[in-house]
Amino acid sequence: MSEVDIAIVLAASLAGAFIKSITGMGYPVVAVPLIALALGVEDAVVIVAAPNLAANIALCYRARDGRHGARDLPRFLVFGAIGAAVGTVALVMVPERILLAVLAVTVFAFIANALRNPEARIAAPTAHRWTPAVGLLAGGMQGAVGVSGPVVGGWFHLYRLARESFVFSITAVFGFTGAVQLGILAATGHYTLERAGVSALAFIPVLAVIPVGARLRDRLGGAMFERAVLGVIALSGLALIVDLLGG
């Protein structure tokens, strides 16, 4: 990789981690498409996996007081891990345009529903029933294209959780599925020395910016925080469209 490629990885990681530290999501949504423009989707997914896992662990720990308000989390984690395993294998078997198109449709369906019914929430029995399917989809997207934020964020947004419970829930999911993804990537030989080195460098901007964004999140009211989450989901949709058109 050239010095320009490494600079793109670091800049994308800085921007993505800052957004993630505020909303609990957004690092892969921002970083993977930007890095993919220079290096390709597979390189981007592999490079982002480890620093994203570290970011999720750090943010989940900071939001640990919100664990008492979480719902359906163990159920989601189990099916998310299964989906991540399947999706990571699919990374080298299914054309990336198909995977990105599936995720883009999911994102814009959620955005359309949120605009049509901004106060929408999901009933507890319905959420419990559909959690396995959503968990499989989220884990599959995490493993295949390294981006599950739109699915996970959109789903837990419908729960209308308190801010810290929302951040705790989604970073727990991202961390768990991300750990499965990282283990499979390593076991299947996706980490070359070059990819591992660049991934290690990406830890620097990620871990440096998390405390800054987390302090900013503490200042956001409930309505502002919800708008920020929706903004990140919308941004992810645009990034996916750019990827599809660019491919």
PDB file of C-alpha atoms in Angstrom:
ATOM      1  CA  MET A   1       0.000   0.000   0.000  1.00  0.00           C
ATOM      2  CA  SER A   2       1.176   3.509  -0.733  1.00  0.00           C
ATOM      3  CA  GLU A   3       1.488   6.342   1.750  1.00  0.00           C
ATOM      4  CA  VAL A   4      -1.659   7.854   0.223  1.00  0.00           C
ATOM      5  CA  ASP A   5      -3.574   4.615   0.865  1.00  0.00           C
ATOM      6  CA  ILE A   6      -2.467   4.580   4.491  1.00  0.00           C
ATOM      7  CA  ALA A   7      -3.438   8.248   4.890  1.00  0.00           C
ATOM      8  CA  ILE A   8      -6.913   7.430   3.534  1.00  0.00           C
ATOM      9  CA  VAL A   9      -7.261   4.594   6.056  1.00  0.00           C
ATOM     10  CA  LEU A  10      -6.251   6.854   8.954  1.00  0.00           C
ATOM     11  CA  ALA A  11      -8.491   9.753   7.872  1.00  0.00           C
ATOM     12  CA  ALA A  12     -11.475   7.450   7.295  1.00  0.00           C
ATOM     13  CA  SER A  13     -10.889   5.820  10.682  1.00  0.00           C
ATOM     14  CA  LEU A  14     -10.708   9.183  12.425  1.00  0.00           C
ATOM     15  CA  ALA A  15     -13.963  10.407  10.862  1.00  0.00           C
ATOM     16  CA  GLY A  16     -15.807   7.140  11.385  1.00  0.00           C
ATOM     17  CA  ALA A  17     -14.684   6.684  14.978  1.00  0.00           C
ATOM     18  CA  PHE A  18     -15.715  10.235  15.887  1.00  0.00           C
ATOM     19  CA  ILE A  19     -19.248   9.642  14.616  1.00  0.00           C
ATOM     20  CA  LYS A  20     -19.341   6.241  16.321  1.00  0.00           C
ATOM     21  CA  SER A  21     -18.234   7.662  19.658  1.00  0.00           C
ATOM     22  CA  ILE A  22     -21.251  10.002  19.633  1.00  0.00           C
ATOM     23  CA  THR A  23     -23.997   7.663  18.379  1.00  0.00           C
ATOM     24  CA  GLY A  24     -22.558   4.204  19.046  1.00  0.00           C
ATOM     25  CA  MET A  25     -22.462   3.473  15.306  1.00  0.00           C
ATOM     26  CA  GLY A  26     -20.872   4.833  12.165  1.00  0.00           C
ATOM     27  CA  TYR A  27     -17.228   3.750  12.054  1.00  0.00           C
ATOM     28  CA  PRO A  28     -17.572   0.998   9.403  1.00  0.00           C
ATOM     29  CA  VAL A  29     -20.376   2.946   7.702  1.00  0.00           C
ATOM     30  CA  VAL A  30     -17.949   5.801   7.034  1.00  0.00           C
ATOM     31  CA  ALA A  31     -14.609   4.004   6.902  1.00  0.00           C
ATOM     32  CA  VAL A  32     -15.370   0.911   4.803  1.00  0.00           C
ATOM     33  CA  PRO A  33     -16.781   2.752   1.743  1.00  0.00           C
ATOM     34  CA  LEU A  34     -13.996   5.359   1.808  1.00  0.00           C
ATOM     35  CA  ILE A  35     -11.224   2.791   2.169  1.00  0.00           C
ATOM     36  CA  ALA A  36     -12.905   0.564  -0.421  1.00  0.00           C
ATOM     37  CA  LEU A  37     -12.661   3.346  -3.010  1.00  0.00           C
ATOM     38  CA  ALA A  38      -8.871   3.105  -2.732  1.00  0.00           C
ATOM     39  CA  LEU A  39      -8.250  -0.527  -1.812  1.00  0.00           C
ATOM     40  CA  GLY A  40     -11.391  -2.550  -2.524  1.00  0.00           C
ATOM     41  CA  VAL A  41     -14.116  -3.927  -0.246  1.00  0.00           C
ATOM     42  CA  GLU A  42     -12.235  -6.976   1.012  1.00  0.00           C
ATOM     43  CA  ASP A  43      -9.188  -4.958   2.089  1.00  0.00           C
ATOM     44  CA  ALA A  44     -11.454  -2.384   3.742  1.00  0.00           C
ATOM     45  CA  VAL A  45     -13.448  -4.979   5.684  1.00  0.00           C
ATOM     46  CA  VAL A  46     -10.315  -6.733   6.952  1.00  0.00           C
ATOM     47  CA  ILE A  47      -8.488  -3.520   7.937  1.00  0.00           C
ATOM     48  CA  VAL A  48     -11.456  -2.042   9.807  1.00  0.00           C
ATOM     49  CA  ALA A  49     -12.451  -5.223  11.703  1.00  0.00           C
ATOM     50  CA  ALA A  50      -9.944  -5.075  14.589  1.00  0.00           C
ATOM     51  CA  PRO A  51     -10.038  -1.328  15.420  1.00  0.00           C
ATOM     52  CA  ASN A  52     -13.823  -1.412  15.154  1.00  0.00           C
ATOM     53  CA  LEU A  53     -13.933  -4.250  17.697  1.00  0.00           C
ATOM     54  CA  ALA A  54     -11.740  -2.205  20.044  1.00  0.00           C
ATOM     55  CA  ALA A  55     -14.020   0.822  19.633  1.00  0.00           C
ATOM     56  CA  ASN A  56     -17.095  -1.262  20.431  1.00  0.00           C
ATOM     57  CA  ILE A  57     -15.538  -2.731  23.564  1.00  0.00           C
ATOM     58  CA  ALA A  58     -14.543   0.727  24.795  1.00  0.00           C
ATOM     59  CA  LEU A  59     -17.949   2.303  24.079  1.00  0.00           C
ATOM     60  CA  CYS A  60     -19.913  -0.637  25.493  1.00  0.00           C
ATOM     61  CA  TYR A  61     -17.930  -0.379  28.730  1.00  0.00           C
ATOM     62  CA  ARG A  62     -18.498   3.375  28.956  1.00  0.00           C
ATOM     63  CA  ALA A  63     -22.261   2.849  28.494  1.00  0.00           C
ATOM     64  CA  ARG A  64     -22.462  -0.147  30.868  1.00  0.00           C
ATOM     65  CA  ASP A  65     -24.988   1.578  33.149  1.00  0.00           C
ATOM     66  CA  GLY A  66     -27.470   1.286  30.286  1.00  0.00           C
ATOM     67  CA  ARG A  67     -27.414  -2.518  30.386  1.00  0.00           C
ATOM     68  CA  HIS A  68     -30.398  -2.580  32.743  1.00  0.00           C
ATOM     69  CA  GLY A  69     -32.638  -1.033  30.074  1.00  0.00           C
ATOM     70  CA  ALA A  70     -31.546  -3.351  27.243  1.00  0.00           C
ATOM     71  CA  ARG A  71     -34.098  -5.720  25.655  1.00  0.00           C
ATOM     72  CA  ASP A  72     -33.752  -8.988  23.695  1.00  0.00           C
ATOM     73  CA  LEU A  73     -29.978  -8.565  23.687  1.00  0.00           C
ATOM     74  CA  PRO A  74     -28.814 -12.174  24.389  1.00  0.00           C
ATOM     75  CA  ARG A  75     -31.219 -13.477  21.728  1.00  0.00           C
ATOM     76  CA  PHE A  76     -29.946 -10.942  19.196  1.00  0.00           C
ATOM     77  CA  LEU A  77     -26.318 -11.755  20.013  1.00  0.00           C
ATOM     78  CA  VAL A  78     -26.722 -15.493  19.411  1.00  0.00           C
ATOM     79  CA  PHE A  79     -28.327 -15.069  15.999  1.00  0.00           C
ATOM     80  CA  GLY A  80     -26.009 -12.190  15.130  1.00  0.00           C
ATOM     81  CA  ALA A  81     -22.991 -14.432  15.721  1.00  0.00           C
ATOM     82  CA  ILE A  82     -24.454 -17.122  13.455  1.00  0.00           C
ATOM     83  CA  GLY A  83     -25.102 -14.519  10.767  1.00  0.00           C
ATOM     84  CA  ALA A  84     -21.572 -13.128  11.108  1.00  0.00           C
ATOM     85  CA  ALA A  85     -20.077 -16.575  10.541  1.00  0.00           C
ATOM     86  CA  VAL A  86     -22.200 -17.134   7.426  1.00  0.00           C
ATOM     87  CA  GLY A  87     -21.563 -13.605   6.119  1.00  0.00           C
ATOM     88  CA  THR A  88     -17.794 -13.831   6.546  1.00  0.00           C
ATOM     89  CA  VAL A  89     -17.745 -16.963   4.405  1.00  0.00           C
ATOM     90  CA  ALA A  90     -20.011 -15.220   1.882  1.00  0.00           C
ATOM     91  CA  LEU A  91     -17.460 -12.384   1.580  1.00  0.00           C
ATOM     92  CA  VAL A  92     -15.494 -14.454  -0.919  1.00  0.00           C
ATOM     93  CA  MET A  93     -18.436 -16.320  -2.478  1.00  0.00           C
ATOM     94  CA  VAL A  94     -21.167 -13.758  -3.221  1.00  0.00           C
ATOM     95  CA  PRO A  95     -20.668 -10.743  -5.550  1.00  0.00           C
ATOM     96  CA  GLU A  96     -20.233  -7.653  -3.392  1.00  0.00           C
ATOM     97  CA  ARG A  97     -22.721  -5.640  -5.449  1.00  0.00           C
ATOM     98  CA  ILE A  98     -25.495  -8.038  -4.439  1.00  0.00           C
ATOM     99  CA  LEU A  99     -24.559  -7.731  -0.770  1.00  0.00           C
ATOM    100  CA  LEU A 100     -24.382  -3.944  -0.926  1.00  0.00           C
ATOM    101  CA  ALA A 101     -27.712  -3.766  -2.772  1.00  0.00           C
ATOM    102  CA  VAL A 102     -29.434  -5.864  -0.075  1.00  0.00           C
ATOM    103  CA  LEU A 103     -28.067  -3.589   2.628  1.00  0.00           C
ATOM    104  CA  ALA A 104     -28.989  -0.416   0.717  1.00  0.00           C
ATOM    105  CA  VAL A 105     -32.594  -1.576   0.289  1.00  0.00           C
ATOM    106  CA  THR A 106     -32.763  -2.317   4.017  1.00  0.00           C
ATOM    107  CA  VAL A 107     -31.411   1.119   4.911  1.00  0.00           C
ATOM    108  CA  PHE A 108     -33.790   3.085   2.713  1.00  0.00           C
ATOM    109  CA  ALA A 109     -36.781   1.009   3.789  1.00  0.00           C
ATOM    110  CA  PHE A 110     -36.046   1.976   7.381  1.00  0.00           C
ATOM    111  CA  ILE A 111     -35.492   5.638   6.516  1.00  0.00           C
ATOM    112  CA  ALA A 112     -38.766   5.770   4.569  1.00  0.00           C
ATOM    113  CA  ASN A 113     -40.623   4.287   7.525  1.00  0.00           C
ATOM    114  CA  ALA A 114     -38.944   6.676   9.970  1.00  0.00           C
ATOM    115  CA  LEU A 115     -39.930   9.698   7.874  1.00  0.00           C
ATOM    116  CA  ARG A 116     -43.491   8.452   7.433  1.00  0.00           C
ATOM    117  CA  ASN A 117     -43.926   7.620  11.108  1.00  0.00           C
ATOM    118  CA  PRO A 118     -41.256   9.358  13.230  1.00  0.00           C
ATOM    119  CA  GLU A 119     -42.751   8.112  16.499  1.00  0.00           C
ATOM    120  CA  ALA A 120     -42.869   4.474  15.380  1.00  0.00           C
ATOM    121  CA  ARG A 121     -41.958   1.890  17.975  1.00  0.00           C
ATOM    122  CA  ILE A 122     -42.088  -1.882  17.986  1.00  0.00           C
ATOM    123  CA  ALA A 123     -44.199  -3.808  20.498  1.00  0.00           C
ATOM    124  CA  ALA A 124     -42.284  -6.103  22.848  1.00  0.00           C
ATOM    125  CA  PRO A 125     -43.861  -9.389  21.617  1.00  0.00           C
ATOM    126  CA  THR A 126     -43.265  -8.429  17.969  1.00  0.00           C
ATOM    127  CA  ALA A 127     -39.667  -7.440  18.678  1.00  0.00           C
ATOM    128  CA  HIS A 128     -39.008 -10.725  20.483  1.00  0.00           C
ATOM    129  CA  ARG A 129     -40.477 -12.732  17.597  1.00  0.00           C
ATOM    130  CA  TRP A 130     -38.473 -10.966  14.880  1.00  0.00           C
ATOM    131  CA  THR A 131     -35.175 -10.642  16.763  1.00  0.00           C
ATOM    132  CA  PRO A 132     -33.678 -13.884  15.315  1.00  0.00           C
ATOM    133  CA  ALA A 133     -34.298 -12.814  11.715  1.00  0.00           C
ATOM    134  CA  VAL A 134     -32.912  -9.324  12.259  1.00  0.00           C
ATOM    135  CA  GLY A 135     -29.945 -10.740  14.163  1.00  0.00           C
ATOM    136  CA  LEU A 136     -29.118 -13.079  11.277  1.00  0.00           C
ATOM    137  CA  LEU A 137     -29.364 -10.217   8.763  1.00  0.00           C
ATOM    138  CA  ALA A 138     -27.225  -7.878  10.868  1.00  0.00           C
ATOM    139  CA  GLY A 139     -24.559 -10.501  11.521  1.00  0.00           C
ATOM    140  CA  GLY A 140     -24.544 -11.509   7.862  1.00  0.00           C
ATOM    141  CA  MET A 141     -23.965  -7.938   6.722  1.00  0.00           C
ATOM    142  CA  GLN A 142     -21.235  -7.468   9.339  1.00  0.00           C
ATOM    143  CA  GLY A 143     -19.404 -10.545   8.146  1.00  0.00           C
ATOM    144  CA  ALA A 144     -19.886  -9.966   4.427  1.00  0.00           C
ATOM    145  CA  VAL A 145     -19.334  -6.217   3.974  1.00  0.00           C
ATOM    146  CA  GLY A 146     -18.235  -5.082   7.443  1.00  0.00           C
ATOM    147  CA  VAL A 147     -21.274  -2.803   7.849  1.00  0.00           C
ATOM    148  CA  SER A 148     -24.222  -3.826  10.035  1.00  0.00           C
ATOM    149  CA  GLY A 149     -24.904  -0.457  11.656  1.00  0.00           C
ATOM    150  CA  PRO A 150     -27.960   0.464   9.555  1.00  0.00           C
ATOM    151  CA  VAL A 151     -29.694  -2.810  10.461  1.00  0.00           C
ATOM    152  CA  VAL A 152     -28.730  -2.845  14.138  1.00  0.00           C
ATOM    153  CA  GLY A 153     -29.235   0.892  14.649  1.00  0.00           C
ATOM    154  CA  GLY A 154     -32.561   0.893  12.843  1.00  0.00           C
ATOM    155  CA  TRP A 155     -33.845  -2.092  14.804  1.00  0.00           C
ATOM    156  CA  PHE A 156     -32.921  -0.824  18.263  1.00  0.00           C
ATOM    157  CA  HIS A 157     -34.100   2.666  17.344  1.00  0.00           C
ATOM    158  CA  LEU A 158     -37.604   1.170  17.119  1.00  0.00           C
ATOM    159  CA  TYR A 159     -37.274   0.032  20.748  1.00  0.00           C
ATOM    160  CA  ARG A 160     -37.072   3.693  21.828  1.00  0.00           C
ATOM    161  CA  LEU A 161     -34.442   2.907  24.432  1.00  0.00           C
ATOM    162  CA  ALA A 162     -32.802   5.496  26.646  1.00  0.00           C
ATOM    163  CA  ARG A 163     -29.579   6.905  25.184  1.00  0.00           C
ATOM    164  CA  GLU A 164     -27.118   4.818  27.214  1.00  0.00           C
ATOM    165  CA  SER A 165     -29.201   1.648  26.825  1.00  0.00           C
ATOM    166  CA  PHE A 166     -29.226   2.186  23.069  1.00  0.00           C
ATOM    167  CA  VAL A 167     -25.448   2.673  22.909  1.00  0.00           C
ATOM    168  CA  PHE A 168     -24.836  -0.299  25.209  1.00  0.00           C
ATOM    169  CA  SER A 169     -27.126  -2.549  23.124  1.00  0.00           C
ATOM    170  CA  ILE A 170     -25.735  -1.729  19.697  1.00  0.00           C
ATOM    171  CA  THR A 171     -22.073  -1.748  20.714  1.00  0.00           C
ATOM    172  CA  ALA A 172     -22.586  -5.096  22.460  1.00  0.00           C
ATOM    173  CA  VAL A 173     -24.027  -6.464  19.221  1.00  0.00           C
ATOM    174  CA  PHE A 174     -21.301  -4.908  17.081  1.00  0.00           C
ATOM    175  CA  GLY A 175     -18.609  -6.156  19.448  1.00  0.00           C
ATOM    176  CA  PHE A 176     -19.937  -9.716  19.616  1.00  0.00           C
ATOM    177  CA  THR A 177     -20.510 -10.144  15.883  1.00  0.00           C
ATOM    178  CA  GLY A 178     -17.281  -8.291  15.171  1.00  0.00           C
ATOM    179  CA  ALA A 179     -15.309 -10.718  17.341  1.00  0.00           C
ATOM    180  CA  VAL A 180     -16.784 -13.657  15.401  1.00  0.00           C
ATOM    181  CA  GLN A 181     -15.981 -11.925  12.124  1.00  0.00           C
ATOM    182  CA  LEU A 182     -12.407 -11.130  13.220  1.00  0.00           C
ATOM    183  CA  GLY A 183     -11.765 -14.701  14.336  1.00  0.00           C
ATOM    184  CA  ILE A 184     -12.964 -16.141  11.026  1.00  0.00           C
ATOM    185  CA  LEU A 185     -11.002 -13.602   8.987  1.00  0.00           C
ATOM    186  CA  ALA A 186      -7.848 -14.543  10.873  1.00  0.00           C
ATOM    187  CA  ALA A 187      -8.517 -18.286  10.646  1.00  0.00           C
ATOM    188  CA  THR A 188      -9.159 -18.141   6.898  1.00  0.00           C
ATOM    189  CA  GLY A 189      -5.950 -16.277   6.119  1.00  0.00           C
ATOM    190  CA  HIS A 190      -7.385 -12.871   5.229  1.00  0.00           C
ATOM    191  CA  TYR A 191      -4.770 -11.072   7.343  1.00  0.00           C
ATOM    192  CA  THR A 192      -1.605 -10.513   5.378  1.00  0.00           C
ATOM    193  CA  LEU A 193       1.275  -8.773   7.121  1.00  0.00           C
ATOM    194  CA  GLU A 194       0.475  -5.576   5.209  1.00  0.00           C
ATOM    195  CA  ARG A 195      -3.218  -5.600   6.136  1.00  0.00           C
ATOM    196  CA  ALA A 196      -2.418  -6.333   9.783  1.00  0.00           C
ATOM    197  CA  GLY A 197       0.073  -3.472   9.930  1.00  0.00           C
ATOM    198  CA  VAL A 198      -2.328  -0.919   8.464  1.00  0.00           C
ATOM    199  CA  SER A 199      -5.114  -2.182  10.736  1.00  0.00           C
ATOM    200  CA  ALA A 200      -2.842  -1.680  13.745  1.00  0.00           C
ATOM    201  CA  LEU A 201      -2.155   1.908  12.663  1.00  0.00           C
ATOM    202  CA  ALA A 202      -5.908   2.558  12.500  1.00  0.00           C
ATOM    203  CA  PHE A 203      -6.133   1.929  16.255  1.00  0.00           C
ATOM    204  CA  ILE A 204      -4.390   5.258  16.880  1.00  0.00           C
ATOM    205  CA  PRO A 205      -7.082   7.661  15.569  1.00  0.00           C
ATOM    206  CA  VAL A 206      -9.897   5.368  16.758  1.00  0.00           C
ATOM    207  CA  LEU A 207      -8.832   5.172  20.392  1.00  0.00           C
ATOM    208  CA  ALA A 208      -7.738   8.823  20.458  1.00  0.00           C
ATOM    209  CA  VAL A 209     -11.105  10.218  19.363  1.00  0.00           C
ATOM    210  CA  ILE A 210     -13.476   8.001  21.392  1.00  0.00           C
ATOM    211  CA  PRO A 211     -13.232   9.978  24.676  1.00  0.00           C
ATOM    212  CA  VAL A 212     -13.846  13.240  22.790  1.00  0.00           C
ATOM    213  CA  GLY A 213     -16.997  12.006  21.076  1.00  0.00           C
ATOM    214  CA  ALA A 214     -18.292  10.291  24.209  1.00  0.00           C
ATOM    215  CA  ARG A 215     -18.121  13.567  26.145  1.00  0.00           C
ATOM    216  CA  LEU A 216     -20.011  15.281  23.346  1.00  0.00           C
ATOM    217  CA  ARG A 217     -22.694  12.551  23.479  1.00  0.00           C
ATOM    218  CA  ASP A 218     -23.257  13.330  27.157  1.00  0.00           C
ATOM    219  CA  ARG A 219     -24.390  16.821  26.130  1.00  0.00           C
ATOM    220  CA  LEU A 220     -26.992  15.655  23.615  1.00  0.00           C
ATOM    221  CA  GLY A 221     -30.634  15.581  24.651  1.00  0.00           C
ATOM    222  CA  GLY A 222     -32.910  12.691  23.713  1.00  0.00           C
ATOM    223  CA  ALA A 223     -34.350  14.313  20.579  1.00  0.00           C
ATOM    224  CA  MET A 224     -30.947  15.497  19.357  1.00  0.00           C
ATOM    225  CA  PHE A 225     -29.461  12.064  19.958  1.00  0.00           C
ATOM    226  CA  GLU A 226     -32.252  10.402  17.941  1.00  0.00           C
ATOM    227  CA  ARG A 227     -31.701  12.826  15.070  1.00  0.00           C
ATOM    228  CA  ALA A 228     -27.984  12.073  15.163  1.00  0.00           C
ATOM    229  CA  VAL A 229     -28.684   8.326  14.949  1.00  0.00           C
ATOM    230  CA  LEU A 230     -31.041   8.809  11.990  1.00  0.00           C
ATOM    231  CA  GLY A 231     -28.461  11.041  10.333  1.00  0.00           C
ATOM    232  CA  VAL A 232     -25.810   8.323  10.570  1.00  0.00           C
ATOM    233  CA  ILE A 233     -28.212   5.740   9.126  1.00  0.00           C
ATOM    234  CA  ALA A 234     -29.033   8.089   6.227  1.00  0.00           C
ATOM    235  CA  LEU A 235     -25.313   8.708   5.676  1.00  0.00           C
ATOM    236  CA  SER A 236     -24.772   4.965   5.487  1.00  0.00           C
ATOM    237  CA  GLY A 237     -27.392   4.708   2.766  1.00  0.00           C
ATOM    238  CA  LEU A 238     -25.679   7.381   0.695  1.00  0.00           C
ATOM    239  CA  ALA A 239     -22.314   5.696   1.160  1.00  0.00           C
ATOM    240  CA  LEU A 240     -23.771   2.418  -0.063  1.00  0.00           C
ATOM    241  CA  ILE A 241     -25.218   4.087  -3.158  1.00  0.00           C
ATOM    242  CA  VAL A 242     -21.798   5.616  -3.918  1.00  0.00           C
ATOM    243  CA  ASP A 243     -20.250   2.153  -3.591  1.00  0.00           C
ATOM    244  CA  LEU A 244     -22.841   0.594  -5.888  1.00  0.00           C
ATOM    245  CA  LEU A 245     -22.493   3.291  -8.543  1.00  0.00           C
ATOM    246  CA  GLY A 246     -18.739   3.202  -8.304  1.00  0.00           C
ATOM    247  CA  GLY A 247     -18.675  -0.555  -8.791  1.00  0.00           C
TER     248      GLY A 247
END
